[in-house]
Tab-separated table of C-alpha atoms and ligand atoms in Angstrom:
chain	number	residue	atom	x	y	z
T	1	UNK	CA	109.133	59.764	-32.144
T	2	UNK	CA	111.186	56.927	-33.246
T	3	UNK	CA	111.558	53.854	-31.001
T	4	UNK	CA	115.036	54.776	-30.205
T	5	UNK	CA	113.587	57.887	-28.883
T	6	UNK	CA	111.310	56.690	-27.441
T	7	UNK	CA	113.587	54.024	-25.117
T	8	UNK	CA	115.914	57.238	-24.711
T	9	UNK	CA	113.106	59.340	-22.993
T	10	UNK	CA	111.967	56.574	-20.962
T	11	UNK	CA	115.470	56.354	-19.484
T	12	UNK	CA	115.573	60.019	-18.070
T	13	UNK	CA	113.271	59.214	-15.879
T	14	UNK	CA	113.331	56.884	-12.685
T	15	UNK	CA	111.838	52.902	-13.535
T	16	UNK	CA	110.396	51.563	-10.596
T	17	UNK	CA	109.410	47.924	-10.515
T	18	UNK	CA	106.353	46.869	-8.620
T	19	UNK	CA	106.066	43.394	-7.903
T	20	UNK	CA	102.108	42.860	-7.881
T	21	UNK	CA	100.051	40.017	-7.871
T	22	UNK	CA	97.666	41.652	-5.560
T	23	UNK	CA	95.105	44.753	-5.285
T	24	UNK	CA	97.698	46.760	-3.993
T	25	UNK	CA	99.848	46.091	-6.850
T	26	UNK	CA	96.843	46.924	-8.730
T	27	UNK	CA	96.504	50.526	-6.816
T	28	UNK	CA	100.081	51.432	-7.229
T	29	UNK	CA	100.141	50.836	-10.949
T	30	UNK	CA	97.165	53.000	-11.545
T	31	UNK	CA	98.742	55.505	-9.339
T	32	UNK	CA	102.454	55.737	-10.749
T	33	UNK	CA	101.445	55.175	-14.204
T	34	UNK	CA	99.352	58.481	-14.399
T	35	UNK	CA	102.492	59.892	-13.012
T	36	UNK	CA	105.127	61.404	-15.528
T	37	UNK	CA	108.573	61.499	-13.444
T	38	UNK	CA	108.937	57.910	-13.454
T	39	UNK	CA	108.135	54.893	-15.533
T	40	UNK	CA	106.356	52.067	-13.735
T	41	UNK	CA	106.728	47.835	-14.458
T	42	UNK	CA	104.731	45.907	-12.856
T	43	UNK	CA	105.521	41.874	-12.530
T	44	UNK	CA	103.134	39.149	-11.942
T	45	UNK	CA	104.075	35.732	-11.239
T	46	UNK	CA	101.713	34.084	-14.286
T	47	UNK	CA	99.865	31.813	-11.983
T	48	UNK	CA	96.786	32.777	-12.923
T	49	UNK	CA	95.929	32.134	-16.747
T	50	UNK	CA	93.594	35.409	-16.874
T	51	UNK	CA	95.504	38.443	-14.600
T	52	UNK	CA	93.939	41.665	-13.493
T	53	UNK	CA	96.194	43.673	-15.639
T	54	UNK	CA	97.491	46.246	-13.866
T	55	UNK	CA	98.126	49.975	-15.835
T	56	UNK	CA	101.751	50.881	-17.587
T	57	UNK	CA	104.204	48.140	-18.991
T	58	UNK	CA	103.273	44.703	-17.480
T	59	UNK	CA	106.271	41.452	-17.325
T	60	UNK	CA	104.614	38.243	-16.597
T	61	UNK	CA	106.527	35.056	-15.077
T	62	UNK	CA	109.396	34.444	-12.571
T	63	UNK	CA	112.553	35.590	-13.242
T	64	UNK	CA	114.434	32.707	-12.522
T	65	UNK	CA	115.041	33.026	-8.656
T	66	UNK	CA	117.969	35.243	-7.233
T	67	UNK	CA	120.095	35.606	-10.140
T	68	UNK	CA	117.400	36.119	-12.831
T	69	UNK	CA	116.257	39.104	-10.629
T	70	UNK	CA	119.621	40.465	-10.443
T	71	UNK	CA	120.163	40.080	-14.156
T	72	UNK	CA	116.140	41.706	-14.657
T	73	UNK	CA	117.146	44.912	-12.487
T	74	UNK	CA	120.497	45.241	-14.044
T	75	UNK	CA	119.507	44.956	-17.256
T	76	UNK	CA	116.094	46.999	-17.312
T	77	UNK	CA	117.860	49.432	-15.069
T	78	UNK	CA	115.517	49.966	-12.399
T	79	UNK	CA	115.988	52.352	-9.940
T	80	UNK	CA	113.579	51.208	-6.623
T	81	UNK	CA	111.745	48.043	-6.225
T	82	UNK	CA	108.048	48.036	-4.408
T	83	UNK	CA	107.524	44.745	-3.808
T	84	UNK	CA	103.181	44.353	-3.073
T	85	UNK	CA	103.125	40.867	-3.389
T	86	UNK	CA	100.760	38.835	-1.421
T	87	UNK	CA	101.626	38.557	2.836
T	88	UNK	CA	101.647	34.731	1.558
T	89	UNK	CA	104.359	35.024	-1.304
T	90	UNK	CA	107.640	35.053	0.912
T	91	UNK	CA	110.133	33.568	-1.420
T	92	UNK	CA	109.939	36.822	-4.049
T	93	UNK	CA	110.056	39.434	-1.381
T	94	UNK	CA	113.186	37.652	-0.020
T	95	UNK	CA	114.642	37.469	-3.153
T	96	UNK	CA	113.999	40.818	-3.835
T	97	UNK	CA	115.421	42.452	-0.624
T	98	UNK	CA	118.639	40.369	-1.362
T	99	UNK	CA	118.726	41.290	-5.006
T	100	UNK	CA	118.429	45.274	-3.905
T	101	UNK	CA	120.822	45.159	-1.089
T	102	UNK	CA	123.362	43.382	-3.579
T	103	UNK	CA	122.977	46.086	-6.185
T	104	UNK	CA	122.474	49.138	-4.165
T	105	UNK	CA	119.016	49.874	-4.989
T	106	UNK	CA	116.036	51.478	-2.700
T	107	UNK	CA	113.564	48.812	-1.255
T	108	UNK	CA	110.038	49.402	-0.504
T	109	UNK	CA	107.744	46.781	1.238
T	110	UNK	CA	104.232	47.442	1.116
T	111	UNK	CA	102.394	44.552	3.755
T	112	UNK	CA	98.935	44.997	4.154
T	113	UNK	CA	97.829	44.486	8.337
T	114	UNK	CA	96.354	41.300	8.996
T	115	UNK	CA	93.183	40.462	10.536
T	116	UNK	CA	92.637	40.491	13.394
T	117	UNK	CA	89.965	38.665	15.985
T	118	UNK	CA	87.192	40.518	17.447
T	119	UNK	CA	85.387	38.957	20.258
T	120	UNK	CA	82.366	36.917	18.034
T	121	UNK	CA	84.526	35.174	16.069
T	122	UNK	CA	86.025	31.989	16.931
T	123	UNK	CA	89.513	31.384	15.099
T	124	UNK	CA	91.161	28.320	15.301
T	125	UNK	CA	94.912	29.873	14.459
T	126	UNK	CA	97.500	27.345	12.695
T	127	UNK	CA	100.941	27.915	11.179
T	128	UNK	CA	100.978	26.771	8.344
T	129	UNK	CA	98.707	24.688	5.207
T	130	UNK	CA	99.530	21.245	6.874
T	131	UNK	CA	98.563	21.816	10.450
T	132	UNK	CA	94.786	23.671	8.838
T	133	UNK	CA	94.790	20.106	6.958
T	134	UNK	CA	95.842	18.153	10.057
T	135	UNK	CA	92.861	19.757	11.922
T	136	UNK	CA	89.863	19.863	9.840
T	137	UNK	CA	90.264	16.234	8.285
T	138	UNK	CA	87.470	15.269	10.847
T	139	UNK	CA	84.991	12.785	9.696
T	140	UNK	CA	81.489	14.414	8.829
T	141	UNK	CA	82.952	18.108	8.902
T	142	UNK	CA	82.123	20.633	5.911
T	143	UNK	CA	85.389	22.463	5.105
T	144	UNK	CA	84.958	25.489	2.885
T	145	UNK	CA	88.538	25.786	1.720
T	146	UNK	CA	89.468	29.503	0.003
T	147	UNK	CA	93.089	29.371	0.065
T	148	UNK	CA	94.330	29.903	-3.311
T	149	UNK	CA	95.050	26.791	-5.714
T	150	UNK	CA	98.904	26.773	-5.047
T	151	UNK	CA	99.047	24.805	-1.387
T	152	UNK	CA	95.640	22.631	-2.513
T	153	UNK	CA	97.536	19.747	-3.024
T	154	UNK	CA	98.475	19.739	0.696
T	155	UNK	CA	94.760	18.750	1.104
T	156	UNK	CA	95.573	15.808	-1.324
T	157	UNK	CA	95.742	13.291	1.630
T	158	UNK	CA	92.610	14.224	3.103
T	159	UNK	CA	89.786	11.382	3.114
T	160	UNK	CA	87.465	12.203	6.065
T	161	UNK	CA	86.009	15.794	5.426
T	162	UNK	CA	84.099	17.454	2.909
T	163	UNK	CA	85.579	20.242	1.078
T	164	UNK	CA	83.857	23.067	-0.792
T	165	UNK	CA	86.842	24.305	-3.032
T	166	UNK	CA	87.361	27.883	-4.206
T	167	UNK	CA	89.357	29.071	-6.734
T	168	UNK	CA	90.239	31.620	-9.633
T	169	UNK	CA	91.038	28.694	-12.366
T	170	UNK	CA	89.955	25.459	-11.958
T	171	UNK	CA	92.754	23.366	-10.146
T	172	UNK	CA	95.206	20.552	-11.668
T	173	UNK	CA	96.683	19.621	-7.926
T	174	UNK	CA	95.349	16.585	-6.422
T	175	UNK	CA	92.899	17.556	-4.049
T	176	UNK	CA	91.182	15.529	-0.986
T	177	UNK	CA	89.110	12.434	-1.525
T	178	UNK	CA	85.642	14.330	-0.994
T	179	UNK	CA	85.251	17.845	-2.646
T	180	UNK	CA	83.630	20.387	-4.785
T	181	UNK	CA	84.871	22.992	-6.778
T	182	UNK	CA	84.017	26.828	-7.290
T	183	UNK	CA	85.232	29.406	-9.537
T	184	UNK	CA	84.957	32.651	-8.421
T	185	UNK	CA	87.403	35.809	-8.205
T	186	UNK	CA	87.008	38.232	-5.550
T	187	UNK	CA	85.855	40.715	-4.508
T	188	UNK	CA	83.270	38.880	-2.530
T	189	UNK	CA	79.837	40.534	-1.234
T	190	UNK	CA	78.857	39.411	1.893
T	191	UNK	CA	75.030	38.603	1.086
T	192	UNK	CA	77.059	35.628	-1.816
T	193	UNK	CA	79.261	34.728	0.895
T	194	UNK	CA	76.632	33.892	4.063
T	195	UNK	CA	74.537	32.350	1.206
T	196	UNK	CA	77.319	29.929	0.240
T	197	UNK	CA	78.336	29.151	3.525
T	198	UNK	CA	74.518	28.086	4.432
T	199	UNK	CA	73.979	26.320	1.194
T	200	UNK	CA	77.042	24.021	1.920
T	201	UNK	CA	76.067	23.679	5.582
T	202	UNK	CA	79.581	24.837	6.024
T	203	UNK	CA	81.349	23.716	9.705
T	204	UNK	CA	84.996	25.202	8.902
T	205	UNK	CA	86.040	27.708	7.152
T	206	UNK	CA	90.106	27.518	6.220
T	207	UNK	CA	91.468	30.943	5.652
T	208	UNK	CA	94.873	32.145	5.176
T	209	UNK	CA	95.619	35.336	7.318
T	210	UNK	CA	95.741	37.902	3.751
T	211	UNK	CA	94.513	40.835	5.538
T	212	UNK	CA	92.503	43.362	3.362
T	213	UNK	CA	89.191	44.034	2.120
T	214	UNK	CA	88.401	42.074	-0.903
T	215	UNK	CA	88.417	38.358	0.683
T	216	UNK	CA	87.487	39.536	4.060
T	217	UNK	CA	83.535	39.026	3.748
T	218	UNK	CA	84.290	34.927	3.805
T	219	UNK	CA	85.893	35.714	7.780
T	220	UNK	CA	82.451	38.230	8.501
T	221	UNK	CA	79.831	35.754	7.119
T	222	UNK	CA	81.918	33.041	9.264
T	223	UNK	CA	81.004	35.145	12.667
T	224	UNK	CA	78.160	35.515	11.903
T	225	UNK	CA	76.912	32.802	11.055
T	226	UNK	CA	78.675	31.464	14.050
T	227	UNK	CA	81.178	29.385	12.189
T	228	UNK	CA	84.635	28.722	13.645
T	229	UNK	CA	87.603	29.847	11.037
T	230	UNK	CA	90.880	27.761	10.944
T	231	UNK	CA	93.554	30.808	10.350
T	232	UNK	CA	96.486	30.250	9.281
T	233	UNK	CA	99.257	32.386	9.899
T	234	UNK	CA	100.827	34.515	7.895
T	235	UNK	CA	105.052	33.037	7.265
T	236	UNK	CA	108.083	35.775	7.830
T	237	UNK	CA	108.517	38.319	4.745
T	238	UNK	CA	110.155	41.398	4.836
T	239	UNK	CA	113.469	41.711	7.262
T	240	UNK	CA	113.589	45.606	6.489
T	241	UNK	CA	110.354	47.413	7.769
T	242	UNK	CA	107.411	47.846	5.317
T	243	UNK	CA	104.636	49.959	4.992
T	244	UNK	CA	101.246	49.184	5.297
T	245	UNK	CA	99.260	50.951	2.659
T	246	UNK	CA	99.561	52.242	-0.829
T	247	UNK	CA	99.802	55.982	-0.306
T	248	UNK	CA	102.156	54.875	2.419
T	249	UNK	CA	103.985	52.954	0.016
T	250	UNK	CA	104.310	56.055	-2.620
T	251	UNK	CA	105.153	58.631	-0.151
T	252	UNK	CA	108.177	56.136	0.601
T	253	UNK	CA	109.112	56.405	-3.031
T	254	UNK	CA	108.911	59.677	-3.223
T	255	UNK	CA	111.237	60.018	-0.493
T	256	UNK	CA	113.740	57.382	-2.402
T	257	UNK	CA	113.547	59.284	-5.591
T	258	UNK	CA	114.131	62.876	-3.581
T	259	UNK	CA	117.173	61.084	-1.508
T	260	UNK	CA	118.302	58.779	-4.868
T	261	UNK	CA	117.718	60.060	-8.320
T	262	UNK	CA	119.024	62.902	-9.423
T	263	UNK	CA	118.610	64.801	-12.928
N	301	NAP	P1	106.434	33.066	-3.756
N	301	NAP	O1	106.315	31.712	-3.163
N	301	NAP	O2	107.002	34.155	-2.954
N	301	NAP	O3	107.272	33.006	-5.106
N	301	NAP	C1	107.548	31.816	-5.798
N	301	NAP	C2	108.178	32.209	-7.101
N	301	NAP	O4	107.212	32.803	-7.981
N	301	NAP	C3	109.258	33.260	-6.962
N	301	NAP	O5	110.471	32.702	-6.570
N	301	NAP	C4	109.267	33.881	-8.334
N	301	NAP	O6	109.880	33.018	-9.281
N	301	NAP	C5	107.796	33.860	-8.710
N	301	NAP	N1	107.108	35.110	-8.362
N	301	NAP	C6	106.343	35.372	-7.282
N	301	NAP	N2	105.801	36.583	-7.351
N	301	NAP	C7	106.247	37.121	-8.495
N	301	NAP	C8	106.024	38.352	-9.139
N	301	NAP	N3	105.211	39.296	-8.618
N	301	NAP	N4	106.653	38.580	-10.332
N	301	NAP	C9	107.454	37.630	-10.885
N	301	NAP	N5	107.682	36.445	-10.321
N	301	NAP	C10	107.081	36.181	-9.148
N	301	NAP	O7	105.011	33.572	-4.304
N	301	NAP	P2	103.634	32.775	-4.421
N	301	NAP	O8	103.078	32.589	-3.059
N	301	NAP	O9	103.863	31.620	-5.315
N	301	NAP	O10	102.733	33.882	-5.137
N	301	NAP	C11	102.878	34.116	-6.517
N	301	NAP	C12	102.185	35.418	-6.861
N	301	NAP	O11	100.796	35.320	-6.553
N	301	NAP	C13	102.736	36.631	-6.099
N	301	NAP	O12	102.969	37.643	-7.030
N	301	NAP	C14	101.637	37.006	-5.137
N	301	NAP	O13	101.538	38.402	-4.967
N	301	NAP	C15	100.393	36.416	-5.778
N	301	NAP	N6	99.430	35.916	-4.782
N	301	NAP	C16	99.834	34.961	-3.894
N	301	NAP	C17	98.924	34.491	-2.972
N	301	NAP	C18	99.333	33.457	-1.958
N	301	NAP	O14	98.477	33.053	-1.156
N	301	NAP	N7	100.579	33.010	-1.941
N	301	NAP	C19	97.615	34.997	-2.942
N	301	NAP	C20	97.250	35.977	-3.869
N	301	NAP	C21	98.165	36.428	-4.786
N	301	NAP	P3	111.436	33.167	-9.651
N	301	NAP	O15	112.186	32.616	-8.491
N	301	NAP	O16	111.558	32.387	-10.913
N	301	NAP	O17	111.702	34.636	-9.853
């Protein structure tokens, strides 16, 4: 088949755009691309410089805020948007649930639950990167910091405690006074985890409230090693209701593409 073909047949059927970034994005990909009734994209951000790539077509980088997602769905004429970012990345899913209530398309939020406390461990909950900065910048203290590389530089003005950094690519922020840095992408195994922790004598651990499995063996090693965990909140996302697993999230499609699409 010819490429014009080709584009032709992939037209019949229903493109869905996931916006990924995440293991759920991951999940859904591998899902939907087996699948034949619909053609799945997938769009990362590009912040890290080696992705998990997820299966079917793949668009990497931001699309140029409101606008440039307007002009993206318009022009690659997608039919339903699943947006599984992170429970961190708020600005896309915003932009997204504007950019499909101004153009009429179906919405699906996938939001994974957060954690939540169970009586050993001893959380320290913030709001935000600043106030997790504010409070472990304590003279003496060992801060294992696993928050991503984005909101590092909030750290930047930190001078008192010790941080053990990790991250996926090494960082270009500024980052506090006193530090070390790891590379390591998760999934983590909880044996590596309480070994790191008691290696680095760890005090604090700073964790952002991401829910799921695959970074969750940083917040078990913490109670059990009897280590208090500065939380920090997860910021408003969705305004329309989400779902809060994958074969939650395709059901949900399937029920757009039954209501919407029509041969
Ligand atoms: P954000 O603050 O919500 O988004 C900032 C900008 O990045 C957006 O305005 C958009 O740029 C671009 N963007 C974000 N996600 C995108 C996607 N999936 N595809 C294309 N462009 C995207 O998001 P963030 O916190 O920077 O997170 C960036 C990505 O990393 C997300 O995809 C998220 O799933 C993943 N992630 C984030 C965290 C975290 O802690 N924040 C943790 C793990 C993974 P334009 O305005 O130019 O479109």
């Amino acid at each position: 088949m010819n490429r014009d073909g080709l584009c032709e047949v992939l037209l019949q059927v229903p493109r869905v755009l996931v916006l990924g970034g995440t293991t759920e994005g991951i999940e859904l990909a591998a899902r939907l691309a087996a699948r034949s009734d619909l053609v799945t994209i997938s769009s990362l951000a590009g912040r890290v410089g080696q992705p998990r790539l997820p299966d079917g077509l793949v668009r990497i980088g931001g699309f140029g805020g409101l606008d440039g997602l307007l002009s993206y769905l318009e022009k690659e004429k997608i039919a339903v948007v699943i947006d599984a970012t992170h429970p961190f990345a708020a600005r896309i899913s915003r932009n997204a649930e504007i950019a499909c209530s101004r153009l009429g398309l179906p919405f699906v939020g996938l939001l994974r639950p957060a954690w939540t406390k169970s009586e050993k461990d001893i959380w320290h909950d913030v709001p935000d990167v600043l106030s997790a900065a504010q409070f472990v910048d304590k003279a003496e203290a060992r801060v294992f910091l696993s928050i991503g590389r984005q909101e590092l530089h909030i750290f930047s003005d930190c001078k008192d405690a010790w941080y053990l950094i990790r991250a996926i690519d090494a960082p270009a922020e500024r980052l506090p006074l006193h530090h070390k840095i790891v590379l390591q992408r998760g999934p983590f195994d909880l044996e590596r985890e309480l070994q790191l922790l008691r290696d680095h004598s760890i005090d604090f651990v700073v964790s952002k409230n991401s829910g799921g499995a695959a970074t969750y063996t940083k917040i078990e090693a913490a109670r059990l090693l009897g280590i208090p965990v500065v939380m920090i909140n997860r910021p408003a996302k969705h305004t329309l209701s989400s779902v809060a697993s994958v074969e939650e999230a395709i059901t949900a499609l399937d029920d757009v593409l039954r209501l919407h699409w029509r041969d």
